[in-house]
Tab-separated table of C-alpha atoms in Angstrom:
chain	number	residue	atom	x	y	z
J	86	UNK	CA	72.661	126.619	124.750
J	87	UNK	CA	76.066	126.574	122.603
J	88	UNK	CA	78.935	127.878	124.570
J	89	UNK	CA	82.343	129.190	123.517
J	90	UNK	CA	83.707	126.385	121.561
J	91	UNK	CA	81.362	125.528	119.137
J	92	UNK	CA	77.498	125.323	118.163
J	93	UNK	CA	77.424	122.022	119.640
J	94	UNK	CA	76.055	122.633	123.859
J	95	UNK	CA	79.537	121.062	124.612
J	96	UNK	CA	82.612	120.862	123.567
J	97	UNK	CA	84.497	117.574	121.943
J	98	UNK	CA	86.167	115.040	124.496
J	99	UNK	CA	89.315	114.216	122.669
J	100	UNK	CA	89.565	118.017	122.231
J	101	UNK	CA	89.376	118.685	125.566
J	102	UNK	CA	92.336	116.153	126.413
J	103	UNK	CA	94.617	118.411	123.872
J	104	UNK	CA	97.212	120.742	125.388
J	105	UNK	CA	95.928	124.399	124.720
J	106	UNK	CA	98.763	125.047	121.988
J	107	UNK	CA	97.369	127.320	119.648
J	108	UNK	CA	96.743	126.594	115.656
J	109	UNK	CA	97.419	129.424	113.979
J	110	UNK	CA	94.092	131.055	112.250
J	111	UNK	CA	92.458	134.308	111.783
J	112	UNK	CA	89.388	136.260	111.975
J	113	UNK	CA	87.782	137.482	108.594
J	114	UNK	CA	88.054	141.072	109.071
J	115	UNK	CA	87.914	142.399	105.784
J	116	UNK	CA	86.709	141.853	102.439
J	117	UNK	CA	89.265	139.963	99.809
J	118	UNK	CA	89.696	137.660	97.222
J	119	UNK	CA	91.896	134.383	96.736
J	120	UNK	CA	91.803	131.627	94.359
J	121	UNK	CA	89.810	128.652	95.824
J	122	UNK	CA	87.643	128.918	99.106
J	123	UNK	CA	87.460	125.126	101.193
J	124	UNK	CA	84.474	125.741	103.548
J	125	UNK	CA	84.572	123.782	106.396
J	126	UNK	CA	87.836	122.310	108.497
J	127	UNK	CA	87.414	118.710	108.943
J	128	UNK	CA	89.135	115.750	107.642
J	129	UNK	CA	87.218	116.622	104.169
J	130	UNK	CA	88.192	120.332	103.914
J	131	UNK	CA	91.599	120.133	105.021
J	132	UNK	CA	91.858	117.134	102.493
J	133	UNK	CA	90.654	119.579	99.750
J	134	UNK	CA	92.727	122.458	101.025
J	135	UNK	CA	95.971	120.324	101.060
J	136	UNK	CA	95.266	118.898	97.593
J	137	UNK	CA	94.571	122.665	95.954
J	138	UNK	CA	97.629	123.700	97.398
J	139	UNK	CA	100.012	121.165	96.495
J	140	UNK	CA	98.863	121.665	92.928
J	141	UNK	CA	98.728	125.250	92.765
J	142	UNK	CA	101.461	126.299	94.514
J	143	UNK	CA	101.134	130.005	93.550
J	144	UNK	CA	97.587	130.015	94.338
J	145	UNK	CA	95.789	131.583	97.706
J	146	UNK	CA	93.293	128.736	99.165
J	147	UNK	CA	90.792	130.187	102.486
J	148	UNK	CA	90.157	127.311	104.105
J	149	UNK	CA	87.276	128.258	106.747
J	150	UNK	CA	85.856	127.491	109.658
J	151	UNK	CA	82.111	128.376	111.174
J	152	UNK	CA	83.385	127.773	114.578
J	153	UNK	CA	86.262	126.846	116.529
J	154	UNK	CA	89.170	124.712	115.369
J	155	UNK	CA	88.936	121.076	116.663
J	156	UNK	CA	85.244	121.687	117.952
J	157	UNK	CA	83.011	120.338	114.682
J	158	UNK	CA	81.979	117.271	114.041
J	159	UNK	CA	85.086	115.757	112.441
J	160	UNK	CA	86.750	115.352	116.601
J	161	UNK	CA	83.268	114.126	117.838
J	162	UNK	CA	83.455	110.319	115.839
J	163	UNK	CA	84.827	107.382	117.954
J	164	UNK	CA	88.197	107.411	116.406
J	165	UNK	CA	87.740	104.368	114.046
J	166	UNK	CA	89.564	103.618	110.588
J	167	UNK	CA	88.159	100.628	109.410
J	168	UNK	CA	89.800	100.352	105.699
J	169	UNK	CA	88.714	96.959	104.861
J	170	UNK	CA	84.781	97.602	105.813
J	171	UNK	CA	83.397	94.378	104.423
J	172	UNK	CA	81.046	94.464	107.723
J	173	UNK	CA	79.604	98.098	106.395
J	174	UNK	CA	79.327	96.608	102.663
J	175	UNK	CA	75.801	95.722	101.478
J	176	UNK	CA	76.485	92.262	100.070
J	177	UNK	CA	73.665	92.668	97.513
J	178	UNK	CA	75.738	95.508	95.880
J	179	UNK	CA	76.894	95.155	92.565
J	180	UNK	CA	80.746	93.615	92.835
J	181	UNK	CA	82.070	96.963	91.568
J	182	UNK	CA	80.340	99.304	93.795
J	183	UNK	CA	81.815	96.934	96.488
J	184	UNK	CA	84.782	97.509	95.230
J	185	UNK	CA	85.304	100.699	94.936
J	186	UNK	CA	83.848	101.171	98.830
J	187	UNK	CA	86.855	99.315	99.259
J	188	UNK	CA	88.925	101.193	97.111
J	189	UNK	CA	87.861	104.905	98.761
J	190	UNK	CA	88.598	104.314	101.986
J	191	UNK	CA	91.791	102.925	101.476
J	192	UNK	CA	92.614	106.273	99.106
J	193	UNK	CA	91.403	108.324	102.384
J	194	UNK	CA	93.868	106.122	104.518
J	195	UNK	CA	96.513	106.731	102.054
J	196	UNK	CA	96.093	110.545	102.206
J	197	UNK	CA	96.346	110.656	105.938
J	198	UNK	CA	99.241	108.252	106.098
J	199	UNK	CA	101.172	110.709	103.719
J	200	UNK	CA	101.044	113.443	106.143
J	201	UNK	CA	101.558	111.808	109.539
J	202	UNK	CA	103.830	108.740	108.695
J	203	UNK	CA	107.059	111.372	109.499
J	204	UNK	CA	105.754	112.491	113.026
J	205	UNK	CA	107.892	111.167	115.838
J	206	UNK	CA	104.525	111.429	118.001
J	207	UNK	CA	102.450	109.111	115.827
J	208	UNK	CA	102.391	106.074	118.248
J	209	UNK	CA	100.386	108.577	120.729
J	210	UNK	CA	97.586	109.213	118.506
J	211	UNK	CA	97.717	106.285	115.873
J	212	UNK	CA	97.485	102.608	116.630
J	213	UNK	CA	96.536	99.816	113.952
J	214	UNK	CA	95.138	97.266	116.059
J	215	UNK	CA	92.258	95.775	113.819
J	216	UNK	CA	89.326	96.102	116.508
J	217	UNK	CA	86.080	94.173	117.755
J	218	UNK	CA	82.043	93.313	116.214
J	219	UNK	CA	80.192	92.495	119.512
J	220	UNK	CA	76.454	91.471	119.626
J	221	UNK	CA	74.354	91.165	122.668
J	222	UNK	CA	71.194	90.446	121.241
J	223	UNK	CA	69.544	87.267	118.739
J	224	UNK	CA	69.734	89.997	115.899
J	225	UNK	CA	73.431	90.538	116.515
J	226	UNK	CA	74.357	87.395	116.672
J	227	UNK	CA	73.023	86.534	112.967
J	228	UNK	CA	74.714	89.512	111.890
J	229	UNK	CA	77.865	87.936	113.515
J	230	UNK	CA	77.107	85.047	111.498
J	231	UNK	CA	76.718	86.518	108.573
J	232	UNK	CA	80.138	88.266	108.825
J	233	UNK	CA	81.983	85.148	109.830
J	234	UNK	CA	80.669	83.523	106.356
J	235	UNK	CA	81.902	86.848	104.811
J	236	UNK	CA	85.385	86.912	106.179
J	237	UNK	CA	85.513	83.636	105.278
J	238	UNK	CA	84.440	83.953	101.714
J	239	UNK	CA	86.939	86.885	101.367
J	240	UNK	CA	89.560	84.691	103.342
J	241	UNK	CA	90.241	87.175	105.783
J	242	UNK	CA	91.975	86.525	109.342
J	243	UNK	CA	89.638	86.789	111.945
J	244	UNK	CA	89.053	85.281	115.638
J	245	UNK	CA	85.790	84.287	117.163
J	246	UNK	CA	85.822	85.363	120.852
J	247	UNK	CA	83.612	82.876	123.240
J	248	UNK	CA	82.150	85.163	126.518
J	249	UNK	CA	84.670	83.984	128.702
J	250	UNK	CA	87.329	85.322	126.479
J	251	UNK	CA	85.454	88.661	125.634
J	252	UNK	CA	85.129	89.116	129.097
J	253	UNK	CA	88.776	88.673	130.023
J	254	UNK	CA	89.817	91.046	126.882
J	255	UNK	CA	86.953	93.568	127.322
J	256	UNK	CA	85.894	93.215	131.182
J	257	UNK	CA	82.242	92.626	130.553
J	258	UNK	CA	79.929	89.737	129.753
J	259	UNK	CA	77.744	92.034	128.102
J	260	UNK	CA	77.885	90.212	124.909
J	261	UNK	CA	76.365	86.923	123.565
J	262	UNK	CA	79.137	86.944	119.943
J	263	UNK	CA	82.174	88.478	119.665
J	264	UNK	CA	84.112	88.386	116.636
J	265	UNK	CA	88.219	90.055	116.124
J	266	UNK	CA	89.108	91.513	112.864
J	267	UNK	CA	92.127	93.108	111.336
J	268	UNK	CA	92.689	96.257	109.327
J	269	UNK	CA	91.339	98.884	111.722
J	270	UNK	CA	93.672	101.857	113.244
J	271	UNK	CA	92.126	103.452	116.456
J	272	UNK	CA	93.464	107.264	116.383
J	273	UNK	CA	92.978	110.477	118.964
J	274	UNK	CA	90.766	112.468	116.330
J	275	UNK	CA	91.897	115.813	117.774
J	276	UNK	CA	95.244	114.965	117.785
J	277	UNK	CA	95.225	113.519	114.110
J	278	UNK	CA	93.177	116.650	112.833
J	279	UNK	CA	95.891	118.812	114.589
J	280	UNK	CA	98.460	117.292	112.965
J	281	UNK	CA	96.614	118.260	109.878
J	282	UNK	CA	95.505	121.634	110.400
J	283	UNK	CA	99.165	122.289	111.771
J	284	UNK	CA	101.154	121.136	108.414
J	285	UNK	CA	98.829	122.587	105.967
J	286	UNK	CA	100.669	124.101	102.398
J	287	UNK	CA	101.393	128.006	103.552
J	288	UNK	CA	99.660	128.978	100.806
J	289	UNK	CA	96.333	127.790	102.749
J	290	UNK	CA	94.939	130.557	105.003
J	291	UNK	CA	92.723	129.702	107.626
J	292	UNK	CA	89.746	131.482	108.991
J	293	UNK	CA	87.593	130.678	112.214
J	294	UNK	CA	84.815	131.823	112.877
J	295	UNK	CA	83.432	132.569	109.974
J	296	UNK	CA	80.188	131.039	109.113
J	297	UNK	CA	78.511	131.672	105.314
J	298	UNK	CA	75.495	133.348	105.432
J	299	UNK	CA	74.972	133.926	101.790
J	300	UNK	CA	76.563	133.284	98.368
J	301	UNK	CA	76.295	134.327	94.802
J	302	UNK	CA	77.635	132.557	91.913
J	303	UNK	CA	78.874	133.573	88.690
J	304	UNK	CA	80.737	132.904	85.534
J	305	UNK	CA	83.213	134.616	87.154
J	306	UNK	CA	83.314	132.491	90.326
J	307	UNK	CA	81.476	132.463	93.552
J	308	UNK	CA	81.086	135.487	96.566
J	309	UNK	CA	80.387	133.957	99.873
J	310	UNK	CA	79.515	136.393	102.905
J	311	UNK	CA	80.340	135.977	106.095
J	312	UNK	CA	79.425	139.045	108.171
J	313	UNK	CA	79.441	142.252	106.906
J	314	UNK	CA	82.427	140.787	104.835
J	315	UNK	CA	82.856	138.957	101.559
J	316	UNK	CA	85.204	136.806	99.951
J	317	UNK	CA	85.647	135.515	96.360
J	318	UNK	CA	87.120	132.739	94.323
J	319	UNK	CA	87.113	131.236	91.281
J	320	UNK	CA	86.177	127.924	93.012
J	321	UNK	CA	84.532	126.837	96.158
J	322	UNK	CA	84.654	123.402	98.017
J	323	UNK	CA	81.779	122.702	100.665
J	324	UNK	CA	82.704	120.478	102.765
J	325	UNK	CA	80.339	121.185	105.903
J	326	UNK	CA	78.274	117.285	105.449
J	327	UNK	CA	75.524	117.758	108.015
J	328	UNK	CA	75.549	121.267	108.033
J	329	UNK	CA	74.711	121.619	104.091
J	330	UNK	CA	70.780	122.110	104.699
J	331	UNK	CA	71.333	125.508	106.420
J	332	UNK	CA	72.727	126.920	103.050
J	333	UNK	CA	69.746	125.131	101.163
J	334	UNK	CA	72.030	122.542	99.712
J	335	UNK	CA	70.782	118.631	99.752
J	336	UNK	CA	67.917	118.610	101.642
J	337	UNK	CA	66.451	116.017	99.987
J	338	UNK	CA	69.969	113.571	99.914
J	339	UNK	CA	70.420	113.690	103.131
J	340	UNK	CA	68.999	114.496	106.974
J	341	UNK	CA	71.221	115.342	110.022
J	342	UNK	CA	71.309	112.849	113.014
J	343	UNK	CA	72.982	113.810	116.655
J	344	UNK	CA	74.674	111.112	118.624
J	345	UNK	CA	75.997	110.915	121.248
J	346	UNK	CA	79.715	110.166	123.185
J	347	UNK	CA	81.424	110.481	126.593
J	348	UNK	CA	85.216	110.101	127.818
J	349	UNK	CA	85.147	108.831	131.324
J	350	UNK	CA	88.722	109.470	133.872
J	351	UNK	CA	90.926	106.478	133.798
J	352	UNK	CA	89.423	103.823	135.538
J	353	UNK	CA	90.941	101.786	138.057
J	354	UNK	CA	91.523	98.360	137.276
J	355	UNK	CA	90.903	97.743	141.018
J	356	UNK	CA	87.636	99.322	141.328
J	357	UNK	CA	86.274	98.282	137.764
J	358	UNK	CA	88.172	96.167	135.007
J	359	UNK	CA	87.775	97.423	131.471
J	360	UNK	CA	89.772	93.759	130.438
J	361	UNK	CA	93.007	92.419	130.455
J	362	UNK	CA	93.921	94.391	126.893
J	363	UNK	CA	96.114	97.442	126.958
J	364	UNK	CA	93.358	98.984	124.508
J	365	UNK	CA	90.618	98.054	122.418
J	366	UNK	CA	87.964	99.078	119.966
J	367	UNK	CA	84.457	97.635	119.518
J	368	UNK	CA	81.407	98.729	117.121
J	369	UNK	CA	78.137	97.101	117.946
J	370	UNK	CA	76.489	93.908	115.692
J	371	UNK	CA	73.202	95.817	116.140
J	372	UNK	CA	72.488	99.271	114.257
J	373	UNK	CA	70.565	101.245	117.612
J	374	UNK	CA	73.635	99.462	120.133
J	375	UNK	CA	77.243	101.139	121.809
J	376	UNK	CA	80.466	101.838	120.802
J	377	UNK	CA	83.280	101.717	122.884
J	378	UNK	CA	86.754	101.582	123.532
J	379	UNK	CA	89.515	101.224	126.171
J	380	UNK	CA	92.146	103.874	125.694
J	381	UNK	CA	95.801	103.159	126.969
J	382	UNK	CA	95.313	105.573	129.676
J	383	UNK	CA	92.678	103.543	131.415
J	384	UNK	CA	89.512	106.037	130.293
J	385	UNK	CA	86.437	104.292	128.451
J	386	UNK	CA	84.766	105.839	126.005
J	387	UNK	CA	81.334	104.881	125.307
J	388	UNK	CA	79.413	105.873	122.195
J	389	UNK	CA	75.453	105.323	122.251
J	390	UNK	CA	72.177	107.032	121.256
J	391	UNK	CA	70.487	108.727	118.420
J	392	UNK	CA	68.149	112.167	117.922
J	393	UNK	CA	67.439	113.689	114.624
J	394	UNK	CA	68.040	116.964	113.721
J	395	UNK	CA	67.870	118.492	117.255
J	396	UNK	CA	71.093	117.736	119.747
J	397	UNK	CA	69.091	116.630	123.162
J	398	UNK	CA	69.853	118.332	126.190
J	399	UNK	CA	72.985	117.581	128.102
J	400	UNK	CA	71.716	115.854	131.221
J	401	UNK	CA	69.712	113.880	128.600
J	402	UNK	CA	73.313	112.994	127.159
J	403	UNK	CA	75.056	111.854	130.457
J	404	UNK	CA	71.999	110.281	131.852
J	405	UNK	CA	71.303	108.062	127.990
J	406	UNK	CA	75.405	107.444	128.103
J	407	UNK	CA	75.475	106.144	131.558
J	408	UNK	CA	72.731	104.029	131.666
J	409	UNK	CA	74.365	102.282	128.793
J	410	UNK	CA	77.521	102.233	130.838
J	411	UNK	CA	76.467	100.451	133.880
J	412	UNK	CA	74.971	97.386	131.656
J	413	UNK	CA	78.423	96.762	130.605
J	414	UNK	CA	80.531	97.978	133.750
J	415	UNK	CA	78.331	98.463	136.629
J	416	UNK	CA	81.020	99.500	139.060
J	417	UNK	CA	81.685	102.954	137.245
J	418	UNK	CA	79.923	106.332	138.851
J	419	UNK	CA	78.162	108.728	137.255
J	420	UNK	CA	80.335	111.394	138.314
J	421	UNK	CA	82.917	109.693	136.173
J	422	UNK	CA	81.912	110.416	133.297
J	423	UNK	CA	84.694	113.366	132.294
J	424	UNK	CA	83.508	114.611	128.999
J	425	UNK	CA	80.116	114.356	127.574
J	426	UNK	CA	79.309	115.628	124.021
J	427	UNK	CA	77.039	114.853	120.961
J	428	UNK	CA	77.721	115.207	117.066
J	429	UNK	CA	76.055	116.034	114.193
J	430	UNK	CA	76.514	112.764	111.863
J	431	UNK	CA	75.079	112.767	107.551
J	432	UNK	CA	72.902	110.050	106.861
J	433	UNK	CA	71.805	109.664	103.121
J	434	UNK	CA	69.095	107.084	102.451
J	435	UNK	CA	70.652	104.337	100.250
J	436	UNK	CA	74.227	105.099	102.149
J	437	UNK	CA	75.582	106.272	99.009
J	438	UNK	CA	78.049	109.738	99.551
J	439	UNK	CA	76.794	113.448	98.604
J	440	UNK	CA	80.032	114.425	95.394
J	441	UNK	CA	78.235	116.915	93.486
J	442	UNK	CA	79.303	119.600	91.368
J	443	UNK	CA	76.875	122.122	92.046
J	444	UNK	CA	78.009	124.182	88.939
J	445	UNK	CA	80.980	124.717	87.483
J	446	UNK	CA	82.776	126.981	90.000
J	447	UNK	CA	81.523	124.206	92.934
J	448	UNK	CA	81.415	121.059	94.154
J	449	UNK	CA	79.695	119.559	96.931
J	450	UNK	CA	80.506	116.897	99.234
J	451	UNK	CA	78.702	115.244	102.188
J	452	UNK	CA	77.179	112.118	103.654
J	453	UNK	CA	79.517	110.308	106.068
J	454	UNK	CA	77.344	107.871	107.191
J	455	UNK	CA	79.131	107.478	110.179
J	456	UNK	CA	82.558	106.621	108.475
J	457	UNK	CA	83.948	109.913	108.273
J	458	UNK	CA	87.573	109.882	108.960
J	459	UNK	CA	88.723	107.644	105.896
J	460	UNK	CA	85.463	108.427	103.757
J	461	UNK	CA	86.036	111.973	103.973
J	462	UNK	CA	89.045	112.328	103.449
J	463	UNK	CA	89.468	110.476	100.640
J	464	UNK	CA	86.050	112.370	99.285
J	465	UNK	CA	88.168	115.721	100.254
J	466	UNK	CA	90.907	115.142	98.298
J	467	UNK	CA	89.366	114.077	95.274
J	468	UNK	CA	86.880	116.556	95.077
J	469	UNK	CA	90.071	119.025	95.221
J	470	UNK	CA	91.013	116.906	92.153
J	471	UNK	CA	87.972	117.303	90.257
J	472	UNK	CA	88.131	121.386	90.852
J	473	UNK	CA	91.289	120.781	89.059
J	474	UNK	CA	89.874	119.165	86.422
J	475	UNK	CA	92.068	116.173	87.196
J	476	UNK	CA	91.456	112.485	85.988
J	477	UNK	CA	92.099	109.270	87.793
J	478	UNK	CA	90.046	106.231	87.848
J	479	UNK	CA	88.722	106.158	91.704
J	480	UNK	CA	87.507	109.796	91.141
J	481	UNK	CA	85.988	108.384	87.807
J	482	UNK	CA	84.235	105.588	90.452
J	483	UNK	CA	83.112	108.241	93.158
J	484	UNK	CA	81.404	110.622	90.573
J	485	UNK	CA	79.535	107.710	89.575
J	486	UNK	CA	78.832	105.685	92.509
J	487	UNK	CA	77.799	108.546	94.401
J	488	UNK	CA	74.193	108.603	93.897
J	489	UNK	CA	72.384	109.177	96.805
J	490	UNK	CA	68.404	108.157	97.106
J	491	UNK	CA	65.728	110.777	97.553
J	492	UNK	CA	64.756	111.300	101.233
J	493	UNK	CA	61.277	112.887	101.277
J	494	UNK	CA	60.535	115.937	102.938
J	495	UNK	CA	58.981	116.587	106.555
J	496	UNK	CA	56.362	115.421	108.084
J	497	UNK	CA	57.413	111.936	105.703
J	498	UNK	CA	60.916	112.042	106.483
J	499	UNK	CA	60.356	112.148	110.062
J	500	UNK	CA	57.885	109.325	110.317
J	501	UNK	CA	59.965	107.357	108.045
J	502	UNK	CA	62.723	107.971	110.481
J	503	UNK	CA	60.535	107.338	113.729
J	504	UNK	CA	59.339	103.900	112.062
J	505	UNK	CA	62.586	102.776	111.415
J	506	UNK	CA	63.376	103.614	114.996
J	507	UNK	CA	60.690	101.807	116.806
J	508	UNK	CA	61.529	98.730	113.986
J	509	UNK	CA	65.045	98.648	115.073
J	510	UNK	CA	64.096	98.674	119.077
J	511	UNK	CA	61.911	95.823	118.697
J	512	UNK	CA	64.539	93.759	117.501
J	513	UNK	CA	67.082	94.754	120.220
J	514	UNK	CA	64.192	93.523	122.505
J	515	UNK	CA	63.870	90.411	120.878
């Protein structure tokens, strides 16, 4: 069952790690109007907040929150900001829609880089240290292939790793290919979304708590509910991703999946080496494999499994995590495993973002596909942009690259989803 800190049956790892220093927010206890309303705190509403209020500085944004601050799906990712993600690129795209991939998620790690470049504590949540592809299966390592001849084609630095040496960086023998590549910073996502929510414009008001359960649109503008309250603006900014379907918006660009993470305590080096590296990052070859990474504190955190729509049980969680664990390091217990949590991740078909004006007074925004801290933030602040009825030539790109394929509706979508599954199983087994 959901507990105090969010919808979610647990709350976020990195969150939990956080000092309990408050972020200043409120309760919507009465009915009011302001100028713009950002729904949803993440990387892509605070983007959008911090964009409509360095424009407008006169203006009143809400930015709100269904939940808790730091508990929603943004602080439940892996912590990766992969800028140059040639390995995520469909090769078979046209050049320009390759390009402008490119040319997003560098905007989003512009926009973040603005806002924490000044903080004297950067170093503790921020560290651009490129990071690792692994592959442990036949699969994996012709994907490994594949994006060695890319790298090379782009002439991009990279380092093939033989076992022995991924062993002595990583501490396991787990994997068959390893390959090193730059242009990847590893960051705390609490920390780096507290940093956010914490040096927001003052003319952005924040709200907790306060979940939409209806809205009506007009010329006028648009009157969301939240309780037995309202609020209105002239322009709204939904920026909930997977959440979108339980308002009725984009049910058929996109379906929810839940995966699945855990922080273990720091590990001995003694009782179980996590490699001779001070810290490390690695994303999997193959789509259904782990994520991991060494933090500098000695704790592993280990990324794995997959349900859709429905966030499995937590002793399903630890047991799914663990098992994964033990391939890899077989010397770490069960009852180290410190934090346990799942996440709600948007998955459109052709991997192609949600950036929608819904009408004129709103604009909609969604589909991470599991790159959300760069992708959404850059999607944030230009959708703030196009509320303002600014110009510039990536938001030109985004409005029309971001086409995202029909995804038919149940019982289609989930045997679709259940064939892929059982597809992408068979070849891990292979």
């Amino acid at each position: 069952m959901p507990n105090q800190f969010t919808h979610y049956h647990t709350q976020s790892g990195w969150a939990a790690l956080l000092p309990s220093n408050p972020i200043k927010a409120s309760t919507v206890t009465h009915s009011f109007e302001v100028d713009y309303i950002v729904v949803g705190a993440g990387f892509a509403g605070i983007a959008a907040a911090r964009e409509l209020a360095l424009a407008t500085p006169m203006a009143d944004i809400a930015l709100i929150e269904a939940g808790q601050l730091l508990q929603n799906s943004s602080t439940r990712n892996s912590g990766f900001m992969i800028d140059l993600p040639y390995t995520k690129i469909d090769q078979r795209s046209d050049v320009a829609v390759q390009k402008w991939q490119i040319d997003l998620m560098a905007h989003g790690r512009a926009c973040l880089w603005s806002q924490v470049k000044e903080d004297p504590e950067l170093a503790s949540y921020w560290t651009e240290v490129g990071h690792y592809k692994g592959a442990s299966t036949r699969i994996g390592s012709q994907t490994i292939q594949k994006i060695e001849q890319i790298l090379k084609d782009k002439q991009i630095d990279y380092k093939k790793l033989d076992t022995a040496q991924a062993q002595r960086l990583l501490g396991t023998n787990y994997y068959r290919d390893v390959l090193w590549m730059p242009r990847c910073t590893l960051v705390q996502p609490a920390v780096l979304l507290k940093r956010l929510l914490n040096t927001l414009p003052k003319n952005v008001h924040v709200f907790i708590d306060s979940k939409v359960t209806a809205t009506t649109s007009s010329a006028k503008g648009v009157q969301l509910k939240i309780g037995v309250h309202s609020i209105q603006a002239k322009k709204v900014v939904w920026a909930i991703n997977s959440h979108l379907a339980e308002l009725g918006l984009e049910r058929t660009k996109q379906l929810s999946v839940y995966t699945y993470a855990c922080l273990t305590e720091p590990i001995n080096s003694l009782q179980q080496s996590l490699g001779n590296a001070a810290f490390w990052g690695l994303t999997p070859a193959e789509q259904l494999e782990a994520t991991m990474r060494k933090l500098p504190d000695g704790r592993l955190l280990f990324r794995a499994g997959f349900s859709y729509k429905k966030e499995l049980p937590t002793i399903e969680q630890r047991n799914l995590l663990y098992e994964g664990i033990i391939k890899r390091y077989p010397s770490i217990r069960e009852d180290q495993l410190q934090f346990v949590w799942g996440g709600a991740v948007s998955i459109t078909r052709n991997g192609a973002p949600i950036f929608k004006r819904k009408n004129n007074n709103e604009i909609i925004i969604s589909g991470c596909n599991a790159s959300g801290i760069l992708k959404m933030t850059a999607l944030g602040d230009l959708a703030a942009a196009d509320i303002l009825n600014k110009r510039n030539k990536i938001l030109v790109s985004t409005k029309k690259y971001s086409k995202p394929s029909y995804i038919p509706p149940e019982p289609l979508r989930r045997l679709a989803i259940n064939i892929k599954i059982n597809k992408l199983k068979k070849e891990l087994s292979a």
